CSV table of C-alpha atoms in Angstrom, one decimal:
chain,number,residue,atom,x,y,z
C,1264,UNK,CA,122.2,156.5,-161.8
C,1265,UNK,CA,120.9,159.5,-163.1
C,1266,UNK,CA,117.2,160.6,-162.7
C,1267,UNK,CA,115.1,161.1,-166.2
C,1268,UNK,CA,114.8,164.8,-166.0
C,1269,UNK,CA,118.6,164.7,-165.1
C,1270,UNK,CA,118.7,162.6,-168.9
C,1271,UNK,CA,116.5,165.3,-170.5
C,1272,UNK,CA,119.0,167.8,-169.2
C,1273,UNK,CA,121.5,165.7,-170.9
C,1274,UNK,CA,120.5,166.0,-173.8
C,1275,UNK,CA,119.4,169.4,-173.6
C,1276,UNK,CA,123.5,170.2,-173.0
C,1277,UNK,CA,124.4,168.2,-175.9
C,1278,UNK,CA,122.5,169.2,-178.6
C,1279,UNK,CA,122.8,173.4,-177.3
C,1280,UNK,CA,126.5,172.6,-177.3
C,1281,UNK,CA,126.8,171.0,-180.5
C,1282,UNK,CA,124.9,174.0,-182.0
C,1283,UNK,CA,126.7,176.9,-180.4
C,1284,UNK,CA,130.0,175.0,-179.2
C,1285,UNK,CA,129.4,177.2,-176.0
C,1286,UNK,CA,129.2,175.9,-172.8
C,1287,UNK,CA,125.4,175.3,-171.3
C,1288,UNK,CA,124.6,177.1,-168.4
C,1289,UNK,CA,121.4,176.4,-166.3
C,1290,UNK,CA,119.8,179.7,-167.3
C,1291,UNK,CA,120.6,178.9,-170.8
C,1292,UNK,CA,118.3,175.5,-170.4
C,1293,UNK,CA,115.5,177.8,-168.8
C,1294,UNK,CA,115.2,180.0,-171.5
C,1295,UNK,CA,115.0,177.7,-174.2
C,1296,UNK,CA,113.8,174.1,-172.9
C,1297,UNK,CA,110.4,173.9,-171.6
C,1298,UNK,CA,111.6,172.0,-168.0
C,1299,UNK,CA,108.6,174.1,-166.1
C,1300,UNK,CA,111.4,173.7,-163.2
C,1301,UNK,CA,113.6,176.5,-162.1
C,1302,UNK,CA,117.5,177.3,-162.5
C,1303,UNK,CA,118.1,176.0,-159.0
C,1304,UNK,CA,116.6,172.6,-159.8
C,1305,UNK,CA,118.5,172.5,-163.5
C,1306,UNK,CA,121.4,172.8,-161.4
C,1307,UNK,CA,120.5,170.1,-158.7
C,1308,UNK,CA,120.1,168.1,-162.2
C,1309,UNK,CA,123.3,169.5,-163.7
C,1310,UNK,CA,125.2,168.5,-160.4
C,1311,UNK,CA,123.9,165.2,-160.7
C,1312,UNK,CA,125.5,164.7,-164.2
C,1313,UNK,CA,128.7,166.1,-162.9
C,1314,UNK,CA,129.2,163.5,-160.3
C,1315,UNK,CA,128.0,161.3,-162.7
C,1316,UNK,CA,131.0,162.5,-165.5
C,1317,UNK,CA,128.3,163.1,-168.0
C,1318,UNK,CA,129.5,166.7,-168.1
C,1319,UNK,CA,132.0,168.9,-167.5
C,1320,UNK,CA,133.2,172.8,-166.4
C,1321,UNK,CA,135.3,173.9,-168.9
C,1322,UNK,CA,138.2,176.1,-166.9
C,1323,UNK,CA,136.5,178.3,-165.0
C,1324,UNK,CA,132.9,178.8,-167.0
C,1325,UNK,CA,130.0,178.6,-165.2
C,1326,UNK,CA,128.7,176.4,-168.0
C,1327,UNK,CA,129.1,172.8,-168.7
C,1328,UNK,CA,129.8,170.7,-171.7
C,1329,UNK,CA,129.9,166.9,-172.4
C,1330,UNK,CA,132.5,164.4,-171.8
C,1331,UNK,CA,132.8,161.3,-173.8
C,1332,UNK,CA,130.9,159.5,-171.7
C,1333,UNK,CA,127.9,162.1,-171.9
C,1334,UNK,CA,128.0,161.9,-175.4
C,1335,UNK,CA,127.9,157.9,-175.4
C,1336,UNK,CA,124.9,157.9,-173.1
C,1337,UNK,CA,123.4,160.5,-175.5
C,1338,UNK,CA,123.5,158.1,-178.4
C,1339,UNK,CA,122.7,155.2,-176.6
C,1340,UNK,CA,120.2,155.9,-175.0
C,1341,UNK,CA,118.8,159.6,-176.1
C,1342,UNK,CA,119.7,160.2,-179.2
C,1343,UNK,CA,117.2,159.7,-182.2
C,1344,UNK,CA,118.4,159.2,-185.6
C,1345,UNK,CA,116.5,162.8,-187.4
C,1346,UNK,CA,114.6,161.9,-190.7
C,1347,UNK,CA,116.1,163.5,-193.3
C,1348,UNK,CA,113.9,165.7,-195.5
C,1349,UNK,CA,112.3,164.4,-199.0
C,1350,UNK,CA,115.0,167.4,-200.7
C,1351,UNK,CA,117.6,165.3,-198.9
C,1352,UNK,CA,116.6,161.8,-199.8
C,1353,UNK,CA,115.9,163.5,-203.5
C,1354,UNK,CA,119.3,164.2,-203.2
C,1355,UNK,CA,120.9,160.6,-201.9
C,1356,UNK,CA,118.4,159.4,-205.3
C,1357,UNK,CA,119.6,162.2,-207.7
C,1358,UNK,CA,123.4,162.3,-206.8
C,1359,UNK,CA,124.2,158.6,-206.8
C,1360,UNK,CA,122.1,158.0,-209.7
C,1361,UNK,CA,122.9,154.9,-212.1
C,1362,UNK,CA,126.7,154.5,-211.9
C,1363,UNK,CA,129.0,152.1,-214.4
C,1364,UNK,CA,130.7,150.2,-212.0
C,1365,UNK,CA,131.2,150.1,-207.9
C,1366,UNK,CA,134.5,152.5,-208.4
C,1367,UNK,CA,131.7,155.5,-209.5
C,1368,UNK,CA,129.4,154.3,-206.9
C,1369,UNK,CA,131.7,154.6,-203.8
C,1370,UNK,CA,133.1,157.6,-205.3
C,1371,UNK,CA,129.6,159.4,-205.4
C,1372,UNK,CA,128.7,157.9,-202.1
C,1373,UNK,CA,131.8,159.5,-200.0
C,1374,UNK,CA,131.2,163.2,-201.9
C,1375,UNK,CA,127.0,162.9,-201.2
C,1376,UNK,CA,127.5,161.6,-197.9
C,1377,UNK,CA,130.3,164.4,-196.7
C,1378,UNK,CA,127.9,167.0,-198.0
C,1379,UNK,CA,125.1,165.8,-196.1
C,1380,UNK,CA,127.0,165.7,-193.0
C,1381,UNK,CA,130.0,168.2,-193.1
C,1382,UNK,CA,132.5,165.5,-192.3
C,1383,UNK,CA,134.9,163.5,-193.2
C,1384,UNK,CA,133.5,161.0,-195.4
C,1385,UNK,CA,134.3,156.8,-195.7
C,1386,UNK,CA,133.1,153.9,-197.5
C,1387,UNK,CA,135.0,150.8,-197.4
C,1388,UNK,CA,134.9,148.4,-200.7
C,1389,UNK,CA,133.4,145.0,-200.2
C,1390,UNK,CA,134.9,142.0,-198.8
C,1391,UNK,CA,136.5,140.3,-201.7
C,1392,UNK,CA,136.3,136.9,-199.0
C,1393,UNK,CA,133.4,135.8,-200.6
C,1394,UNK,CA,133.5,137.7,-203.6
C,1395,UNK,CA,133.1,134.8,-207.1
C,1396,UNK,CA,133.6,135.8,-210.5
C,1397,UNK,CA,131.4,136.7,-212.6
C,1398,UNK,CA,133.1,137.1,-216.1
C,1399,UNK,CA,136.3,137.7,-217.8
C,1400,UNK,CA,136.2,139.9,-221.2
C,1401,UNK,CA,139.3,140.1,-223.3
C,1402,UNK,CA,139.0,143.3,-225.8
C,1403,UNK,CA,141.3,143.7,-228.5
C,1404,UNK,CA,142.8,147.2,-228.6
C,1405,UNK,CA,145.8,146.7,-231.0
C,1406,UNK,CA,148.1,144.3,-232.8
C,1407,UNK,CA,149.7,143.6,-229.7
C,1408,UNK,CA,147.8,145.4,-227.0
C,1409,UNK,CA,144.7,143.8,-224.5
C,1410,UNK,CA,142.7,144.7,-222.0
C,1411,UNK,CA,141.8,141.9,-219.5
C,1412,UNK,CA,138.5,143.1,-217.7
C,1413,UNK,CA,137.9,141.2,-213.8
C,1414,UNK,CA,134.1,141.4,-213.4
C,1415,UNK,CA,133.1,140.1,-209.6
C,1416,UNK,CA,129.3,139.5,-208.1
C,1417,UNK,CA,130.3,142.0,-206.0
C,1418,UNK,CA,129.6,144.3,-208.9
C,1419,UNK,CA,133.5,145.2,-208.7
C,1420,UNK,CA,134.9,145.9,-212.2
C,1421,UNK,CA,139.2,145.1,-212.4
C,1422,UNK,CA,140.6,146.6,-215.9
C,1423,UNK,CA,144.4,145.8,-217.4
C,1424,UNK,CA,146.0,147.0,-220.5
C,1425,UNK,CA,149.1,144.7,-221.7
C,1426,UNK,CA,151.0,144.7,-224.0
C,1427,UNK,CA,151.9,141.0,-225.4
C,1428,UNK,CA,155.1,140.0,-227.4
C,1429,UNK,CA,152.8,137.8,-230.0
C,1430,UNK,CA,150.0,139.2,-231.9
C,1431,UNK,CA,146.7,139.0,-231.4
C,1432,UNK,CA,144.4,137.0,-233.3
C,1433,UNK,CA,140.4,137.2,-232.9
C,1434,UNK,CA,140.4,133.2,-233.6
C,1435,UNK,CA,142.9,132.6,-230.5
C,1436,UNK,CA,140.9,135.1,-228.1
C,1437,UNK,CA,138.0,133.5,-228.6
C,1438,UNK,CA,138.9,130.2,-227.7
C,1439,UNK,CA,141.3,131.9,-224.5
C,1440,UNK,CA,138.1,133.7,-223.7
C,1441,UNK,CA,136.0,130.8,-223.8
C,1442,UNK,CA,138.8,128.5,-221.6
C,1443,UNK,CA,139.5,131.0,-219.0
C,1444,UNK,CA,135.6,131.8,-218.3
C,1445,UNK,CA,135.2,128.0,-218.2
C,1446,UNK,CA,138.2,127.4,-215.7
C,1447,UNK,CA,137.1,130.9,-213.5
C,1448,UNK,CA,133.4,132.1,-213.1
C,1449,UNK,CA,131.7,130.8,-210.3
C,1450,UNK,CA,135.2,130.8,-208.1
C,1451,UNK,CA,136.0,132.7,-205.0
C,1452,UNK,CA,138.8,134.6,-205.2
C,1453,UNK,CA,140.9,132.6,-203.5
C,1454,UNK,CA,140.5,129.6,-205.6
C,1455,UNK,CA,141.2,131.5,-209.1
C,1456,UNK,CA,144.7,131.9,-208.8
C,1457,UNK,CA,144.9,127.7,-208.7
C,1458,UNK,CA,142.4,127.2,-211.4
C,1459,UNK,CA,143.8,129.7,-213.6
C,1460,UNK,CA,147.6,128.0,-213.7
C,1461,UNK,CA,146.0,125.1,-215.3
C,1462,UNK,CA,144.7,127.3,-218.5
C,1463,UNK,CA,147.9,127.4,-221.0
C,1464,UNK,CA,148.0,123.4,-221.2
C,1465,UNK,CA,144.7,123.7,-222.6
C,1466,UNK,CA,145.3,126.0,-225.0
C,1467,UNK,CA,147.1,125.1,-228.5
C,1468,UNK,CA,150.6,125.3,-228.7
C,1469,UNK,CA,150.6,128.8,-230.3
C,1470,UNK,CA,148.2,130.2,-228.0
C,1471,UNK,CA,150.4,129.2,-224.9
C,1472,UNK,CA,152.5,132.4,-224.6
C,1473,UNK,CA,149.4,134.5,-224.8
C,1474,UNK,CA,147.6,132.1,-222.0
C,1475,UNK,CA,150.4,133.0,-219.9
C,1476,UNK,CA,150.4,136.6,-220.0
C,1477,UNK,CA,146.4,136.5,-219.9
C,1478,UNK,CA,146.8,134.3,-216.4
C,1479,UNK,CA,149.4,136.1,-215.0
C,1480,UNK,CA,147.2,139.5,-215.6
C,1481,UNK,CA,144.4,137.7,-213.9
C,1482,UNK,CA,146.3,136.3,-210.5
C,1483,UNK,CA,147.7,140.2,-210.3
C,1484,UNK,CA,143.6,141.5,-210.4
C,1485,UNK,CA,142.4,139.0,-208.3
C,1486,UNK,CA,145.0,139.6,-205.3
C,1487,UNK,CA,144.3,143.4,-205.7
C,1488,UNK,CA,140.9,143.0,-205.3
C,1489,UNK,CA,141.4,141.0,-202.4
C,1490,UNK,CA,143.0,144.1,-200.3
C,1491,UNK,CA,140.2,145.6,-198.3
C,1492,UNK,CA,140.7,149.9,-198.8
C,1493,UNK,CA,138.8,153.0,-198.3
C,1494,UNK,CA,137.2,155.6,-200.5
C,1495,UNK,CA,137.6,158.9,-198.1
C,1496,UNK,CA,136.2,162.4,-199.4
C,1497,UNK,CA,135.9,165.9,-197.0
C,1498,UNK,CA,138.7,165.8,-195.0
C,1499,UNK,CA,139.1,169.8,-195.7
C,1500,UNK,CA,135.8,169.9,-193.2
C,1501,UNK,CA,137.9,168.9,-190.4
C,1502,UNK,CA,139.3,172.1,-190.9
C,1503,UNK,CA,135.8,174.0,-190.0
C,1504,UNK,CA,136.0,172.3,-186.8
C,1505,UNK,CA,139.7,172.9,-185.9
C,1506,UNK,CA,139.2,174.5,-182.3
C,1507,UNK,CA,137.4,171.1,-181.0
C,1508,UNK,CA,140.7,169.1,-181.7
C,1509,UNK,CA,142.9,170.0,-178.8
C,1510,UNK,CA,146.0,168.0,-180.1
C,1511,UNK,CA,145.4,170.1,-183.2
C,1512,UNK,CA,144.7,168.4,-186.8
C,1513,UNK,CA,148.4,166.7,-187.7
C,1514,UNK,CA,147.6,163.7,-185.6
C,1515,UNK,CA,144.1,162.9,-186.8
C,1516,UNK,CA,144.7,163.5,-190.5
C,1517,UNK,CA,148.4,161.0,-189.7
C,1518,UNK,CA,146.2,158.9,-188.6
C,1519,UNK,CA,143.4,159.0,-191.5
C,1520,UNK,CA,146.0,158.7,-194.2
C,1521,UNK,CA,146.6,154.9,-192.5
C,1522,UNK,CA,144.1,153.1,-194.5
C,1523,UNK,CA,144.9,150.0,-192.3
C,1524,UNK,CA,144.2,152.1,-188.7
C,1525,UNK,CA,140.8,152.8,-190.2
C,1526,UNK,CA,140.0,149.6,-191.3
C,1527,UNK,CA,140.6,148.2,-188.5
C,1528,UNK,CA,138.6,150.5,-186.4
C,1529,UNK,CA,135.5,150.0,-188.6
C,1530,UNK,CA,136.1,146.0,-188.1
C,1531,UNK,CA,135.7,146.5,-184.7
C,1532,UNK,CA,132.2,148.5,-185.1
C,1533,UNK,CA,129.4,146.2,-184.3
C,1534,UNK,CA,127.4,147.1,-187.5
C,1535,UNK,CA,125.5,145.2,-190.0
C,1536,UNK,CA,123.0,146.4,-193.2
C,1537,UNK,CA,120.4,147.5,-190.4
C,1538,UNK,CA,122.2,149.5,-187.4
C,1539,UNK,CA,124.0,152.4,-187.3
C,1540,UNK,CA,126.5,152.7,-184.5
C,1541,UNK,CA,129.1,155.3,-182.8
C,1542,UNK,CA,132.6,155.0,-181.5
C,1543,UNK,CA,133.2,158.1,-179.2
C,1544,UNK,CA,136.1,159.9,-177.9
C,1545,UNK,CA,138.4,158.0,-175.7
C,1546,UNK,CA,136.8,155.0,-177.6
C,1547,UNK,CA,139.1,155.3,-180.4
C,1548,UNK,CA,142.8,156.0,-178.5
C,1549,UNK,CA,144.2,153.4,-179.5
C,1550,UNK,CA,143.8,154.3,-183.4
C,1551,UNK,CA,145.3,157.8,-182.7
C,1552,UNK,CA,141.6,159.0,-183.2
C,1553,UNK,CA,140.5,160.6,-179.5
C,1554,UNK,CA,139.4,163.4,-180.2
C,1555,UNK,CA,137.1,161.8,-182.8
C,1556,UNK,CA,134.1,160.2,-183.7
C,1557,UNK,CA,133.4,157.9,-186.1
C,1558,UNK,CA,129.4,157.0,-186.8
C,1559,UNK,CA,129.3,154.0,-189.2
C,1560,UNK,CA,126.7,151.7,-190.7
C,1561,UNK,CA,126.9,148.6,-193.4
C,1562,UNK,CA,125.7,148.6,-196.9
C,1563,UNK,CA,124.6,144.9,-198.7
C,1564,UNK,CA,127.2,144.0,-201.6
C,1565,UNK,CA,127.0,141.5,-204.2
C,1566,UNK,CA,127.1,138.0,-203.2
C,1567,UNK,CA,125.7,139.2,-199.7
C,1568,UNK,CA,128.8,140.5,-198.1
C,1569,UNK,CA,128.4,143.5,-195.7
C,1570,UNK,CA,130.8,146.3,-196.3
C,1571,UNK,CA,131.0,149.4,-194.1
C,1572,UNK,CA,130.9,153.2,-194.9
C,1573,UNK,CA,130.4,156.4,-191.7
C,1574,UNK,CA,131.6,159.9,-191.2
C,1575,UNK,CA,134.7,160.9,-188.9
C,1576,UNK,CA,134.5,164.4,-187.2
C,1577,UNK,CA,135.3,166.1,-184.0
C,1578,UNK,CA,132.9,164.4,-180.5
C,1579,UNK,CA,131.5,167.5,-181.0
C,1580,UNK,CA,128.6,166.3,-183.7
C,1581,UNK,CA,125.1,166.4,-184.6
C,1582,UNK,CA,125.1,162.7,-183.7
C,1583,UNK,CA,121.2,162.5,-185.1
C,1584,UNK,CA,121.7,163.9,-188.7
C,1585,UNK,CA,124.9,162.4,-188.8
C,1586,UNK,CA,123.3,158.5,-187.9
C,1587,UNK,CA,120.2,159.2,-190.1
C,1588,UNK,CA,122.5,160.3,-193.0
C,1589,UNK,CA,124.9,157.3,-193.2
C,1590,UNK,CA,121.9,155.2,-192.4
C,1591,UNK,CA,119.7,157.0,-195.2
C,1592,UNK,CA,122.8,156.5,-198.0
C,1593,UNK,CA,123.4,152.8,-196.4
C,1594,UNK,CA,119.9,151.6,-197.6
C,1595,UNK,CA,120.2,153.4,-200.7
C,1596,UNK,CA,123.8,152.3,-201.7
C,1597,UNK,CA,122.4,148.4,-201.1
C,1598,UNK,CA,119.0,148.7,-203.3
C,1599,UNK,CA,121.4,150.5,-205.8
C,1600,UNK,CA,124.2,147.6,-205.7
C,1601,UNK,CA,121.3,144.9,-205.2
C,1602,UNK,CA,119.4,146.4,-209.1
C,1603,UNK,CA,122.7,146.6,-210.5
């Protein structure tokens, strides 16, 4: 155990190192952290984190800088989430805006949020588990051409153009509107498919062929929108912080472009629509991600379901911004999914 000035000492190191990514000497903490102790005793303290692997001497500096252990005590039990400013909440308000469907949303959400934070940027869609349907439009484009819209409660809009061997008549969409809506809102997912096979018997003879293609259409949105992915935006910021990846960049951006290795890390994140948590370091090995961090909260979809979005950088982060940031465009992203 570690006494509380040792702690404050802690934090001192992290947040000095963060800023200059130079190690923290115990003059440096003098000069700028009121302690009212001197060097001798910052050093007693510094010691003291040392044995504790809290911190670290870097070759042969006379400074110190934090392991991935320091940096998991920080935001445990030091770190507080920074409020961001009213120009920065302005922002989160003014940049996501009213959006069309969720694809805009999440697209704005991973650009605002890896401008906020200068780092890689993720927001996962929602769980299509409990995701129902909400409505299926058919639009006439053509004599033979139709676009089958998927709309879920999870505000997720699907859109197919086909292109039928029969043409299309107003009369016979209407009534295949009518049947399939009847047969399909209301469902989860997973119990369209089975519904949906049953439409063409109750469609007139002539209608049949066009049933077919409309329900095969449907089954082919549905078990799309059943595959959890990522949006991902500022992963050219990883480049800014190069020198902090000692393996070098190819291995975390390999590892990035595996939608699955990220998906499962944020599964493991004990998150929900209220916390905001951190997976350090060492933490993340076996994703290929450590010499990461990831900082990741949840957002409220449609229907109730929890989704996830964070930032990826080096362990070398303004933990504070970064946690008040995803935890700022969390609660927006939820009251804007929740009006719309």
């Amino acid at each position: 155990m570690v006494s509380e000035r040792s702690l404050e000492v802690l934090k001192a190191i992290v947040r000095d190192y963060v800023a200059s990514r130079e190690p923290v000497g115990s003059k440096t903490i003098v000069d700028r952290h009121a302690f009212g102790v001197s060097a001798a005793t910052i050093r007693n303290d510094m010691a003291q984190l040392e044995d504790e692997q809290l911190i670290v001497a870097p070759h042969t500096s006379s400074g110190r800088v934090p392991t991935d252990k320091g940096y998991r005590v920080f935001v445990d039990h030091l770190a507080a989430a920074r409020p961001l400013s009213s120009a920065q909440r302005h922002a989160i308000e003014t940049f996501l805006g009213t959006p069309n469907d969720l694809d805009e949303v999440l697209g704005r959400t991973v650009r605002l949020l890896s401008q906020l934070t200068n780092q890689v940027a993720l927001v996962q869609y929602p769980s299509m588990v409990r995701a129902r349907v909400q409505h299926v439009e058919l639009v006439r484009l053509g004599d033979t051409r139709l676009m089958v819209v998927l709309i879920t409660d999870t505000a997720r809009v699907e859109q197919r153009v086909v292109e039928t061997d029969v043409a299309l008549d107003e009369t016979a969409l209407t009534e295949l509107r009518a049947v399939v809506n009847g047969a399909s809102v209301g469902l989860l997912l997973q119990d369209v498919p089975r519904a949906l096979r049953e439409v063409p018997r109750q469609l007139r003879a002539d209608a049949q062929t066009l049933g077919g293609v409309v329900v095969a259409t449907l089954i082919e949105q549905v078990a799309a929108n059943r595959q959890d992915r990522l949006v991902m935006a500022g992963a050219a910021n990883l480049a800014k912080s190069e020198r902090d990846f000692t393996g070098g960049l190819f291995p975390v951006l390999e590892a990035i472009e595996e939608q699955v290795t990220l998906l499962r890390l944020f599964g493991e994140m004990q998150v929900d629509d209220v916390a905001v948590a951190a997976s350090i370091g060492a933490e993340n090995a076996e994703y290929g991600l450590d010499a990461t961090s990831i900082v990741a909260g949840g957002y409220l979809a449609g229907g109730g379901a929890v989704a996830r979005l964070g930032v990826l950088g080096p362990t070398r982060m303004d933990y504070g911004t970064n946690m008040a940031a995803v935890r700022a465009v969390a609660r927006y992203l939820s009251k804007l999914l929740g009006e719309h």
